[in-house]
C-alpha positions as a Markdown table, in Angstrom:
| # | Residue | x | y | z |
|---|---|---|---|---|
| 1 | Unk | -17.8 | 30.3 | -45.8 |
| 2 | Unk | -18.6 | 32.8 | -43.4 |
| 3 | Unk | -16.8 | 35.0 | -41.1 |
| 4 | Unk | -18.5 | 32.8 | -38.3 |
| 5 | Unk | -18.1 | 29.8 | -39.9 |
| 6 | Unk | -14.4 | 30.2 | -40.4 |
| 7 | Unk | -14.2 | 31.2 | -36.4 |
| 8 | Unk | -15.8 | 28.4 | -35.1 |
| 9 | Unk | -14.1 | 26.0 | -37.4 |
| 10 | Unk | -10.8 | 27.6 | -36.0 |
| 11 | Unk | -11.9 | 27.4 | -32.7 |
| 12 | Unk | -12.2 | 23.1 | -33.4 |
| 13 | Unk | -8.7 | 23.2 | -35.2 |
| 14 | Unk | -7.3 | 25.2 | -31.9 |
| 15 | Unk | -9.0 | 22.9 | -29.4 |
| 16 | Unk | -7.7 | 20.0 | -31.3 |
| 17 | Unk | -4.3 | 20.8 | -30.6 |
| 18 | Unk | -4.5 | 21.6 | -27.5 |
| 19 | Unk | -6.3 | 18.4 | -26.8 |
| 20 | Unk | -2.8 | 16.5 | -29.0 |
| 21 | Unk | -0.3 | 18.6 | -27.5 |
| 22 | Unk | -1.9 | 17.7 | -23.9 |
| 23 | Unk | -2.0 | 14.0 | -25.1 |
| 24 | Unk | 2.0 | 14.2 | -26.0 |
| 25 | Unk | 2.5 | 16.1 | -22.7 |
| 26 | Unk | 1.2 | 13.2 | -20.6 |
| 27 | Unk | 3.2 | 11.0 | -22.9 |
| 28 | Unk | 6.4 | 12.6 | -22.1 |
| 29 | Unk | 5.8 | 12.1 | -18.6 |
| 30 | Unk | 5.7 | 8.7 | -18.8 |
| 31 | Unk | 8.5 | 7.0 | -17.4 |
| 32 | Unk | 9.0 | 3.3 | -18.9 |
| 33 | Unk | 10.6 | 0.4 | -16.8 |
| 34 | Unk | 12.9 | -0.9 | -19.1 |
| 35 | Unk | 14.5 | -3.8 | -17.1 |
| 36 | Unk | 14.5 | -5.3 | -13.7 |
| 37 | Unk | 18.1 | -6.4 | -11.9 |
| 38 | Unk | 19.1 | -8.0 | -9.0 |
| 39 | Unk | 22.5 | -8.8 | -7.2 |
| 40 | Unk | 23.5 | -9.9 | -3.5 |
| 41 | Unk | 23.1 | -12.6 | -1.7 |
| 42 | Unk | 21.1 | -13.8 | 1.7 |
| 43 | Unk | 23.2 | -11.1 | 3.7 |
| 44 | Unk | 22.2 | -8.4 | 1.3 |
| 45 | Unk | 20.5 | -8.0 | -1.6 |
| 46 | Unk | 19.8 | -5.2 | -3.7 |
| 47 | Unk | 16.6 | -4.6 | -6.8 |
| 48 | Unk | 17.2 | -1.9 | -9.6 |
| 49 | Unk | 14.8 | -0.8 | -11.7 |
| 50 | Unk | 16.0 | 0.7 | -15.0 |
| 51 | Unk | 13.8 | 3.5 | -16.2 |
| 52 | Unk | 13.2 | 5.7 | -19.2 |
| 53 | Unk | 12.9 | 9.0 | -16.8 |
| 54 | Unk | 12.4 | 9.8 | -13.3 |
| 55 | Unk | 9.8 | 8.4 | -10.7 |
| 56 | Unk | 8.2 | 8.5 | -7.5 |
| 57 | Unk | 7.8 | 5.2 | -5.2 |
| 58 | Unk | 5.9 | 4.6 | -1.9 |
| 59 | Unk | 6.5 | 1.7 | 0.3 |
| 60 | Unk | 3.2 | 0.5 | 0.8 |
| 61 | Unk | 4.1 | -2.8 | 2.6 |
| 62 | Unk | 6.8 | -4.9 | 3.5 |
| 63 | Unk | 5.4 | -7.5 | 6.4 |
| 64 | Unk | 4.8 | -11.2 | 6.1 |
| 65 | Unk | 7.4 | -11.9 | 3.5 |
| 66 | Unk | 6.6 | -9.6 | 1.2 |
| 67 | Unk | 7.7 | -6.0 | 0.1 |
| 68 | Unk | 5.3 | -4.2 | -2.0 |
| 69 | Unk | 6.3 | -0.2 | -3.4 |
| 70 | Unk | 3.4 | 1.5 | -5.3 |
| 71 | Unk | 5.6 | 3.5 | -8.3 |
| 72 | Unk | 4.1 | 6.6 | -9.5 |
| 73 | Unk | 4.2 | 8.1 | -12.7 |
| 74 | Unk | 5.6 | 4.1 | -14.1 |
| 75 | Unk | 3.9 | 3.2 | -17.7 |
| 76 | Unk | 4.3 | -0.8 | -18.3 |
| 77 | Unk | 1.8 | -2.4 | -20.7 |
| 78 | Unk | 1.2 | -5.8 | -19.0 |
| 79 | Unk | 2.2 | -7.2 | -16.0 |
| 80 | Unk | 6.5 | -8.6 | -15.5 |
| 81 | Unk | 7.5 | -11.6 | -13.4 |
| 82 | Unk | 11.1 | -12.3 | -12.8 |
| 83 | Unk | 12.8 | -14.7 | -10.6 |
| 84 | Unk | 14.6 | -14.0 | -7.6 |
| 85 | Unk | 18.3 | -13.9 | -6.0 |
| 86 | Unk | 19.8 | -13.8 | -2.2 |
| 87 | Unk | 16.5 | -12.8 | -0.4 |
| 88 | Unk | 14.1 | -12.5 | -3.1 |
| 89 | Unk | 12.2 | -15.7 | -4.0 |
| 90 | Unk | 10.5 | -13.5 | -6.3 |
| 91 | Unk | 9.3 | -10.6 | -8.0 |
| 92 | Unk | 6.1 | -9.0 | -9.9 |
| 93 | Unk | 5.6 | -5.4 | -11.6 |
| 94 | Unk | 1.6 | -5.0 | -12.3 |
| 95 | Unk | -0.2 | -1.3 | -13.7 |
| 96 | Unk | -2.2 | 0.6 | -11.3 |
| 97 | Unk | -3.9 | 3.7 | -11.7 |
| 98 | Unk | -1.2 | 6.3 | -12.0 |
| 99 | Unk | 1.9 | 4.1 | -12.4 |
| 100 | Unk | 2.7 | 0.4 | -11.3 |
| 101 | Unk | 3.0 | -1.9 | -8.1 |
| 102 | Unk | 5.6 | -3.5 | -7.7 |
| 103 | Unk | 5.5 | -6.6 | -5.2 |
| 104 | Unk | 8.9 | -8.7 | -3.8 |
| 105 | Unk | 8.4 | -12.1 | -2.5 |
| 106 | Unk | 10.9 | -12.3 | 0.0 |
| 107 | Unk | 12.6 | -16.1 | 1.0 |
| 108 | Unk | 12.1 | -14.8 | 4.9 |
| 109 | Unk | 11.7 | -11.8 | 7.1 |
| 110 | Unk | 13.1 | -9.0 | 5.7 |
| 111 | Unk | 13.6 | -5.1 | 6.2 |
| 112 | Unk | 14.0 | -2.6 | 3.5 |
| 113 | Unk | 17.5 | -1.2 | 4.4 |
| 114 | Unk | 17.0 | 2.2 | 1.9 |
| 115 | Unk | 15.7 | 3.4 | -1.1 |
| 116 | Unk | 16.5 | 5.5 | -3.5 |
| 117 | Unk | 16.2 | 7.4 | -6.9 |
| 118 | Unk | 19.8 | 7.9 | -9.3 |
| 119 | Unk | 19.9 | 10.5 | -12.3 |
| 120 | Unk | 21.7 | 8.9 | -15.4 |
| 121 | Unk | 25.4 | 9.1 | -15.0 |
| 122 | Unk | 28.1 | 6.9 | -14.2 |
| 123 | Unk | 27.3 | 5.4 | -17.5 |
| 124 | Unk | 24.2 | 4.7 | -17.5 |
| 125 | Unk | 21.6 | 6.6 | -19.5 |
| 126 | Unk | 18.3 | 6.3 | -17.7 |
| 127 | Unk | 17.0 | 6.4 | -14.0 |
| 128 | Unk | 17.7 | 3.7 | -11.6 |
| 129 | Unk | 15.3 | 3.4 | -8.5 |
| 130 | Unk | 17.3 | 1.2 | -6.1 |
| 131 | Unk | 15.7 | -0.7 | -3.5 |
| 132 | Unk | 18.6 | -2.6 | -0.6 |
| 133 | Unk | 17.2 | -5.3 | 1.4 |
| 134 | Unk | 18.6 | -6.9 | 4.2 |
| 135 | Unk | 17.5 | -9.8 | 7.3 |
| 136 | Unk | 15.5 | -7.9 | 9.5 |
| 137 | Unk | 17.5 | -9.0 | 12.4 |
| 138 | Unk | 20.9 | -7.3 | 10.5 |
| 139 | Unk | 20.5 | -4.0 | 12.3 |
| 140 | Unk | 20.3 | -5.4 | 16.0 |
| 141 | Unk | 22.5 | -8.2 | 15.3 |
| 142 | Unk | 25.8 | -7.3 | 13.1 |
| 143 | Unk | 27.7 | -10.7 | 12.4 |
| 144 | Unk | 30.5 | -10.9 | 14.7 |
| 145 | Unk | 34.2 | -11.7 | 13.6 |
| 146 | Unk | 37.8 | -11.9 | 15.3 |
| 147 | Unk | 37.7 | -8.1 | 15.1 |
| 148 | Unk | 34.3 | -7.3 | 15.8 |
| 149 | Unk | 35.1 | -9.7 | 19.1 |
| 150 | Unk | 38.1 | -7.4 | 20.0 |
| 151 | Unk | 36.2 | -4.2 | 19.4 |
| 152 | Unk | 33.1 | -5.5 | 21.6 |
| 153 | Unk | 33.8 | -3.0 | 24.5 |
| 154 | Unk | 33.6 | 0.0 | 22.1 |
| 155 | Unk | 30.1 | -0.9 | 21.0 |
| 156 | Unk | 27.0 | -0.1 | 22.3 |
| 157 | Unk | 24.7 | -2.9 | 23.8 |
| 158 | Unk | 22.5 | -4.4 | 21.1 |
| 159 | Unk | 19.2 | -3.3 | 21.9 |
| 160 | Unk | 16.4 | -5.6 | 23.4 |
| 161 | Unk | 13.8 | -7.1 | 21.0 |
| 162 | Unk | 10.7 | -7.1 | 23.0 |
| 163 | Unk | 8.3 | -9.6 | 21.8 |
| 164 | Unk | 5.4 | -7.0 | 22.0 |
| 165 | Unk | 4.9 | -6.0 | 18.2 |
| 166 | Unk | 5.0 | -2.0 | 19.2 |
| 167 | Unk | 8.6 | -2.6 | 20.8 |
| 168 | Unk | 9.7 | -4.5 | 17.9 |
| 169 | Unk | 8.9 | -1.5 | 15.4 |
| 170 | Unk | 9.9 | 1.0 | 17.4 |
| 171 | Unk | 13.8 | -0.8 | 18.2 |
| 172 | Unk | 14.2 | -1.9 | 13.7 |
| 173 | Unk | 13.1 | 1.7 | 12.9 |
| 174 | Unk | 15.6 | 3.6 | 14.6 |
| 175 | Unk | 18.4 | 5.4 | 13.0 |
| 176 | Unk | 22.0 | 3.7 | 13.4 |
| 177 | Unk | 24.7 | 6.6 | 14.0 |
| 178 | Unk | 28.1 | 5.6 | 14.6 |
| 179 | Unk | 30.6 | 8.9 | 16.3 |
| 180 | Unk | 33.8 | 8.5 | 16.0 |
| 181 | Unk | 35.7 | 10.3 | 18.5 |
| 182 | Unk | 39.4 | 11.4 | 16.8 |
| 183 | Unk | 43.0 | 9.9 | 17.5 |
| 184 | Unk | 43.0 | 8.5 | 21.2 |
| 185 | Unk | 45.5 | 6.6 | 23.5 |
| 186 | Unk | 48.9 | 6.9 | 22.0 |
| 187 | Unk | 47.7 | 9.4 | 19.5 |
| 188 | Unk | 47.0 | 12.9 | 20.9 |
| 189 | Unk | 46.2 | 14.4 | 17.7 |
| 190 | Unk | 46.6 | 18.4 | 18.1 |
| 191 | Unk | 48.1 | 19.7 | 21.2 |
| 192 | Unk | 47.8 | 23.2 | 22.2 |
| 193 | Unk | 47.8 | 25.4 | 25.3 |
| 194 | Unk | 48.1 | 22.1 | 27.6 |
| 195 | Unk | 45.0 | 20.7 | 25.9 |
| 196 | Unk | 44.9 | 17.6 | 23.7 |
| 197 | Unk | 42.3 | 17.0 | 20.3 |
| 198 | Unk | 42.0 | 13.6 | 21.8 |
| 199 | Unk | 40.2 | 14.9 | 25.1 |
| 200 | Unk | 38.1 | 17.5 | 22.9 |
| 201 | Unk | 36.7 | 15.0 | 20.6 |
| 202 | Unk | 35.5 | 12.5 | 22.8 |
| 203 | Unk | 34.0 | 14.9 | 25.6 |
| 204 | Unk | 31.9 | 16.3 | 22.4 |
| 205 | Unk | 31.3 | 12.7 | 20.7 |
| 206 | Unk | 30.0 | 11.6 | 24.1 |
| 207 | Unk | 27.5 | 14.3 | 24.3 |
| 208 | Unk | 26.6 | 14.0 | 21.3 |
| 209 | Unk | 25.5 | 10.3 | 21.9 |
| 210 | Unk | 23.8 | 11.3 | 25.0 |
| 211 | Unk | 21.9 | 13.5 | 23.1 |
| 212 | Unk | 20.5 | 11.5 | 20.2 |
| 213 | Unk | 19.6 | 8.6 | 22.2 |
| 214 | Unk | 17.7 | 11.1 | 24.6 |
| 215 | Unk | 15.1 | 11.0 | 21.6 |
| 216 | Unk | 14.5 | 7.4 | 21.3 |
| 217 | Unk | 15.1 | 7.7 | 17.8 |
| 218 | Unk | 18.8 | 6.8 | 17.4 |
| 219 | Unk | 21.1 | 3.9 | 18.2 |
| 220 | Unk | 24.8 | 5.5 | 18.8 |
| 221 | Unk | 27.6 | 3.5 | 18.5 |
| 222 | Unk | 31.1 | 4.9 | 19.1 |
| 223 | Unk | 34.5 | 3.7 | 17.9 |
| 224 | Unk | 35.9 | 4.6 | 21.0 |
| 225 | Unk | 34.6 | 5.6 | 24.7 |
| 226 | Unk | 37.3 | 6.0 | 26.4 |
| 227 | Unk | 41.2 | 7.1 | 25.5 |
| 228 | Unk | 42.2 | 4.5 | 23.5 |
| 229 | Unk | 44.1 | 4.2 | 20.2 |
| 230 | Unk | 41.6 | 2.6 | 17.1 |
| 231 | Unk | 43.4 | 2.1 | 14.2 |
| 232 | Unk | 41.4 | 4.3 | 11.4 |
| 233 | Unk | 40.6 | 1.1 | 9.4 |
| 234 | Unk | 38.5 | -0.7 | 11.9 |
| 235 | Unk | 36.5 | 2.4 | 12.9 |
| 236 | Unk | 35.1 | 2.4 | 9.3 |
| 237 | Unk | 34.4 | -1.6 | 9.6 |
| 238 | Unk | 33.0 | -0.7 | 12.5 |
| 239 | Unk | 30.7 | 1.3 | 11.2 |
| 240 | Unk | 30.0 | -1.1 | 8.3 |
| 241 | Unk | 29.2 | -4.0 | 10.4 |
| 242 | Unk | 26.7 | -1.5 | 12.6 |
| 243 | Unk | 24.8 | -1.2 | 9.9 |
| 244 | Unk | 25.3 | 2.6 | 9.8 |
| 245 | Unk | 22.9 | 4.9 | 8.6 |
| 246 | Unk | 25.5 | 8.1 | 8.9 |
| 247 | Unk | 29.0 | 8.4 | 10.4 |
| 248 | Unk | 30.2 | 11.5 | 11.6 |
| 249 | Unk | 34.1 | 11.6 | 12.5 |
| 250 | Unk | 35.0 | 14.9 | 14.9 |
| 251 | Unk | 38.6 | 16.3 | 14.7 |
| 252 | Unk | 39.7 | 19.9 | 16.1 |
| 253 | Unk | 42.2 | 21.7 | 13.4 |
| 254 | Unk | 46.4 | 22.8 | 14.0 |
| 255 | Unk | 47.7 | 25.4 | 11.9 |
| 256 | Unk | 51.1 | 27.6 | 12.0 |
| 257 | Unk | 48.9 | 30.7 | 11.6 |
| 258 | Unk | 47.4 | 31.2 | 15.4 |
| 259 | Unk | 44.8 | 33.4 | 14.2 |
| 260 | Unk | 43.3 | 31.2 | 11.2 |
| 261 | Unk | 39.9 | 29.9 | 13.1 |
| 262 | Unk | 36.5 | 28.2 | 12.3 |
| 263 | Unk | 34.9 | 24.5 | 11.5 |
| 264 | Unk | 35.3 | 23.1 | 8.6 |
| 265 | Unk | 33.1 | 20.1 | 7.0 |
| 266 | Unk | 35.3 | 17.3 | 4.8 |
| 267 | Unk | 33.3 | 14.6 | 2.4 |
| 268 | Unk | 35.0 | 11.9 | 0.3 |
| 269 | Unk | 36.4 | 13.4 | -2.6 |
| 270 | Unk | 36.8 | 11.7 | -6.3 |
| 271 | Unk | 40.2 | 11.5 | -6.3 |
| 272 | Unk | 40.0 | 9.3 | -3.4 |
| 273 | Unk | 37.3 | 6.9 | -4.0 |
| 274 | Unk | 39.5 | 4.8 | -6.0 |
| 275 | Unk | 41.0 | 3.5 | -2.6 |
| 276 | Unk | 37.6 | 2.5 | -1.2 |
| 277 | Unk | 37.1 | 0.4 | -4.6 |
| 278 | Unk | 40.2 | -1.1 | -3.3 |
| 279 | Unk | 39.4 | -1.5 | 0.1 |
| 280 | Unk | 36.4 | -3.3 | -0.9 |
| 281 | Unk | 38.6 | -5.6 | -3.2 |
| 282 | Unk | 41.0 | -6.4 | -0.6 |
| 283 | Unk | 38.3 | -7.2 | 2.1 |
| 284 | Unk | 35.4 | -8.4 | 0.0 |
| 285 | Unk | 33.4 | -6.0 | 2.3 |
| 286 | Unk | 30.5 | -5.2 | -0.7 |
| 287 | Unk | 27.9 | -8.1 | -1.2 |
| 288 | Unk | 30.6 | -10.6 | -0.8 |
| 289 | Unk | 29.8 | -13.8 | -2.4 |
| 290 | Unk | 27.0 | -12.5 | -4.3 |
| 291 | Unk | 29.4 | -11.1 | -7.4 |
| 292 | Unk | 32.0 | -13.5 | -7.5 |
| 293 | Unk | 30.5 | -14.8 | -10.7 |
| 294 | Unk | 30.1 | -11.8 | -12.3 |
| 295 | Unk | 32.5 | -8.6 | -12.0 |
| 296 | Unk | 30.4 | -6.1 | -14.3 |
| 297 | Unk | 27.5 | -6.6 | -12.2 |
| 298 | Unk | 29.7 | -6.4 | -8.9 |
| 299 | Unk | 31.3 | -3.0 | -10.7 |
| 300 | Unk | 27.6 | -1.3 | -11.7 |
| 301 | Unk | 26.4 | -2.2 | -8.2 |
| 302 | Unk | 29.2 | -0.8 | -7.0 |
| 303 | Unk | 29.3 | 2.8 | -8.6 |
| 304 | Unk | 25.7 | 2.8 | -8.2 |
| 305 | Unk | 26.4 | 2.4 | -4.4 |
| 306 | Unk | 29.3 | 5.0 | -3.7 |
| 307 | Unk | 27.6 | 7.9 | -5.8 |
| 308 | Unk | 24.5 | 7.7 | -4.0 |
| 309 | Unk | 26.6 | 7.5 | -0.6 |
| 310 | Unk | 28.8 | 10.7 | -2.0 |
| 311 | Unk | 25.5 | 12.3 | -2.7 |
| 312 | Unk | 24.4 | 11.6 | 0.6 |
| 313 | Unk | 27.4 | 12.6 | 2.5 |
| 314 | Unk | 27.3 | 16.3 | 0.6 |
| 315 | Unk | 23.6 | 16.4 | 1.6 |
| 316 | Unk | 24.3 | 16.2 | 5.2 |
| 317 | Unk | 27.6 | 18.5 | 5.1 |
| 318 | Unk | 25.7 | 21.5 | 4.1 |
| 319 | Unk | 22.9 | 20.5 | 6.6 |
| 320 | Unk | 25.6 | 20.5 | 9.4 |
| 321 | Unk | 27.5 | 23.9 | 7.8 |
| 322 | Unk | 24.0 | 25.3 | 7.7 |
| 323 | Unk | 23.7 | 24.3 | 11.3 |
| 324 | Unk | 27.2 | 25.0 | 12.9 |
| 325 | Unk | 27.1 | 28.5 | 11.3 |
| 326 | Unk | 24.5 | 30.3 | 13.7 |
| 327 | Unk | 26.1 | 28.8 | 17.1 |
| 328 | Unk | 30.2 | 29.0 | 15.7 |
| 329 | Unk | 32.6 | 30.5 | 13.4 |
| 330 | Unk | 33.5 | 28.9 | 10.3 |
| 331 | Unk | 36.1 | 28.9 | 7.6 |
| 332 | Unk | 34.8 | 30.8 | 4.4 |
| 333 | Unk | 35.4 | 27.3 | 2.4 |
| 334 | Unk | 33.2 | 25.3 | 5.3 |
| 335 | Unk | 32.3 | 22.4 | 3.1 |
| 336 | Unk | 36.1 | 20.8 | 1.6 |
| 337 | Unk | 36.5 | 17.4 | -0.2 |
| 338 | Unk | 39.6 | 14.8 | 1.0 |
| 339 | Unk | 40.8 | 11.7 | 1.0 |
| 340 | Unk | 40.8 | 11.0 | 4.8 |
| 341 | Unk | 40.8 | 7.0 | 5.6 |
| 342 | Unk | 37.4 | 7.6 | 8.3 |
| 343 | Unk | 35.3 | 8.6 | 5.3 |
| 344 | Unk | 36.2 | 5.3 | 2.6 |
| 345 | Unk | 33.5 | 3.4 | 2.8 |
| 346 | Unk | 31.0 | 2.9 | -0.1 |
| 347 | Unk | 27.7 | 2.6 | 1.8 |
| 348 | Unk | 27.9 | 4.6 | 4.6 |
| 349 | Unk | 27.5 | 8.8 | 4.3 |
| 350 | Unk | 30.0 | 10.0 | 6.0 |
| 351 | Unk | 31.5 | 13.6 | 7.3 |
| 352 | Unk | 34.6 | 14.6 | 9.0 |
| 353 | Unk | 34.2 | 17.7 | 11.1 |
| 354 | Unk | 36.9 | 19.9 | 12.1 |
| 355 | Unk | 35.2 | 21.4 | 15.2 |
| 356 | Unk | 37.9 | 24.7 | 14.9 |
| 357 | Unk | 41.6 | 24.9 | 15.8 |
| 358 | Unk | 43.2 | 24.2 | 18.5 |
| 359 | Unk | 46.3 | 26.9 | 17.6 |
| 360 | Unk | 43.7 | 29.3 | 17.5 |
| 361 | Unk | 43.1 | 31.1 | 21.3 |
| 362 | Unk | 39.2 | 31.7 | 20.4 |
| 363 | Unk | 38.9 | 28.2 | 19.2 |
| 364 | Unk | 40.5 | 26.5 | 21.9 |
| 365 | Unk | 38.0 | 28.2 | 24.4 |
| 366 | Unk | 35.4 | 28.0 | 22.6 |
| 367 | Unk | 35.8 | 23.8 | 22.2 |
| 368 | Unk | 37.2 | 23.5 | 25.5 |
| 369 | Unk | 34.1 | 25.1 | 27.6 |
| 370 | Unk | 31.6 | 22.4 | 28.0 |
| 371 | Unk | 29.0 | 25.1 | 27.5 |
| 372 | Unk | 30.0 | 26.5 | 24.2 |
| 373 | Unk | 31.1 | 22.9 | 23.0 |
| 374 | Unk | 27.6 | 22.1 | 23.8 |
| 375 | Unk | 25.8 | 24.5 | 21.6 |
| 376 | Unk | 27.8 | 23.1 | 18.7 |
| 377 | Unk | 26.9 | 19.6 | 19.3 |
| 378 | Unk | 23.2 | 20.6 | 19.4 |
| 379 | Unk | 23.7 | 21.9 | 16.0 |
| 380 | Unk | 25.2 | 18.8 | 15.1 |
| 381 | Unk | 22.4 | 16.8 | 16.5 |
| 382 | Unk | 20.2 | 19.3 | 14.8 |
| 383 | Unk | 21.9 | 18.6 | 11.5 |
| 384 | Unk | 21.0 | 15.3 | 12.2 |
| 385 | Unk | 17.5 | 15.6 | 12.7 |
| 386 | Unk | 17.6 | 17.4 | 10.1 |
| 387 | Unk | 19.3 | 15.0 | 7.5 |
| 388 | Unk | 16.9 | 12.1 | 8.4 |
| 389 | Unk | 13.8 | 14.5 | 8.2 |
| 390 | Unk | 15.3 | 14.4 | 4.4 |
| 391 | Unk | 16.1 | 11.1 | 3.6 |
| 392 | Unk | 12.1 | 9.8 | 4.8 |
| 393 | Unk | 11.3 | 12.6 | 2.3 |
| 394 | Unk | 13.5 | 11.4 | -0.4 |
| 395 | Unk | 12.8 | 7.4 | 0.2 |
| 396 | Unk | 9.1 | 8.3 | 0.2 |
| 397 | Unk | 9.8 | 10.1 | -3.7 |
């Protein structure tokens, strides 16, 4: 054989395994759907897809009844039907080009609450895209109680449903934020050069409101508007019952060491999220009847829930360090973990901020100055912005 024939045959034994290598390349990124689950009931209902590796989803739809998410990068041979539960009557996963579509037939009118994407962990070994429903009246309309009916004048006003479609989107798509102001009434908090935490807290948390809603993009709710004592239990139901998309909790620090100064950021740490797993237990708060039946699922669902929460709350933490940090001083650990009752709930992200202390002179001044307490709240709000900026990003994956 000649020199040329030996280079060209080469060249075809090259090219040939480029072409299989590329084939097993595009095989490796397929991701298969390897089940379909669904808990909840008609209050809440919740869709997880199991899959082999991760993926992207869209929401294409979800009007008339019917939710439908395109699913990129998804490999299924032939089309899946499953029956539903709670608010799905029904589901279908077909192939498209690039990946699947995945359509929900819903029993009535419903809005996708969030949407997410989990790494294995927790014990389970694959991806999991999670998909929450809810009524889409649930936002505007939380289901009242004996408690909620105590609490009603700490809650904002429900907003109008205009029967003009455009008014309609624009009130379900807002963000729910719920502020809670720290201690109140009988509880000062930290006291300091003849100023109170109480006062400082909810002077900022009502700017902060005023702020937010100035954008039309927020409904604010606040556990308390005035200077009254809320025990720390109800302001996390209240939250729940809002609907909460983020709660943010704002404290102002005491120390012995007057000269130990800056903010400091707290999420839920691991230690502690046994209690909310027993908060949940003793109040039924998590999908209530929907699990009775069967605990593993109730358990799965729940893990599934608080780590996407914890991951949540961490996301927005260094968003609001990041923030804070070019209007205020902060301590060099900014972002801490604890167990602190505001920030138990499973489903709801949520920060403590320690604005700075009030032992500290610089602090105090700084908090107690309406103009330098209202650069920080901007950051706050700009944290904020920032965080939900994010989270259309990350649903939209």
């Amino acid at each position: 054989m000649s020199d040329g024939t030996w280079g060209n045959a080469l060249l075809l034994i090259l090219a040939g395994c480029l072409l299989l290598l590329g084939f097993s390349a595009e095989s490796a990124r397929a991701t298969d759907l390897n089940s379909v689950r669904l808990g909840g009931d008609r209050e809440s209902t919740r869709l997880v897809l199991d899959l082999s590796g991760e993926a992207s989803g869209r929401l294409v739809s979800h009007v008339g009844g019917k939710v439908v998410v395109s699913l990129t990068g998804v490999d299924i041979d032939a089309p899946l039907r499953g029956q539903g539960r709670g608010l799905v009557r029904s589901w279908s996963v077909a192939p498209q080009a690039g990946g699947a579509r995945l359509t929900i037939e819903t029993a009535d009118s419903v809005q996708v609450r969030r949407r997410f994407l989990l790494p294995p962990g927790e014990g389970a070994s694959g991806f999991r895209y999670v998909i929450d429903l809810e009524p889409a009246t649930t936002a505007a309309s939380p289901t009242p109680s004996a408690e909620s009916a105590r609490l009603t004048s700490l809650k904002a006003p429900a907003p109008a449903v205009s029967t003009r479609k455009t008014a309609k989107t624009r009130v379900e798509s807002r963000r729910i934020v719920v502020i809670d102001p720290g201690h109140g009434g009988r509880d000062p908090g930290a006291i300091a050069g003849g100023r109170q935490e109480k006062d400082i807290t909810l002077a900022a948390a009502l700017t902060l409101k005023e702020r937010l809603e100035r954008t039309g993009r927020y409904k604010v709710v606040l556990t308390r508007d005035r200077d009254v004592y809320i025990p720390l239990d109800s302001r996390v139901k209240l939250a729940r019952r809002a609907n909460a998309d983020l709660f943010i909790s704002l404290h102002a620090d005491a120390g012995p060491d007057d000269s130990v100064r800056g903010a400091s950021v707290y999420t839920l740490s691991e230690r502690a999220a046994g209690r909310s797993a027993r908060l949940v237990t003793k109040d039924d708060w998590f999908m209530k009847a929907g699990y009775r039946s069967d605990q593993s699922v109730s358990g799965i669902l729940f893990d599934l829930t608080q780590r996407a929460t914890k991951n949540r709350s961490a996301t927005f933490a260094q968003l609001l360090v990041d923030e804070i940090e070019d209007e205020h001083t902060l301590l060099r650990r900014s972002h801490r973990e604890a167990g602190f009752a505001v920030l138990l709930a499973p489903d709801v992200p949520a920060v403590l901020l320690e604005m700075g202390f009030m032992t500290n002179p610089d602090d105090q001044a700084f908090l107690a100055d309406p103009k330098t307490r209202g650069r920080l709240v901007v950051a706050i709000a700009e944290a904020i912005e920032g965080y939900f900026r994010n989270d259309v990003r990350v649903a939209s994956r």
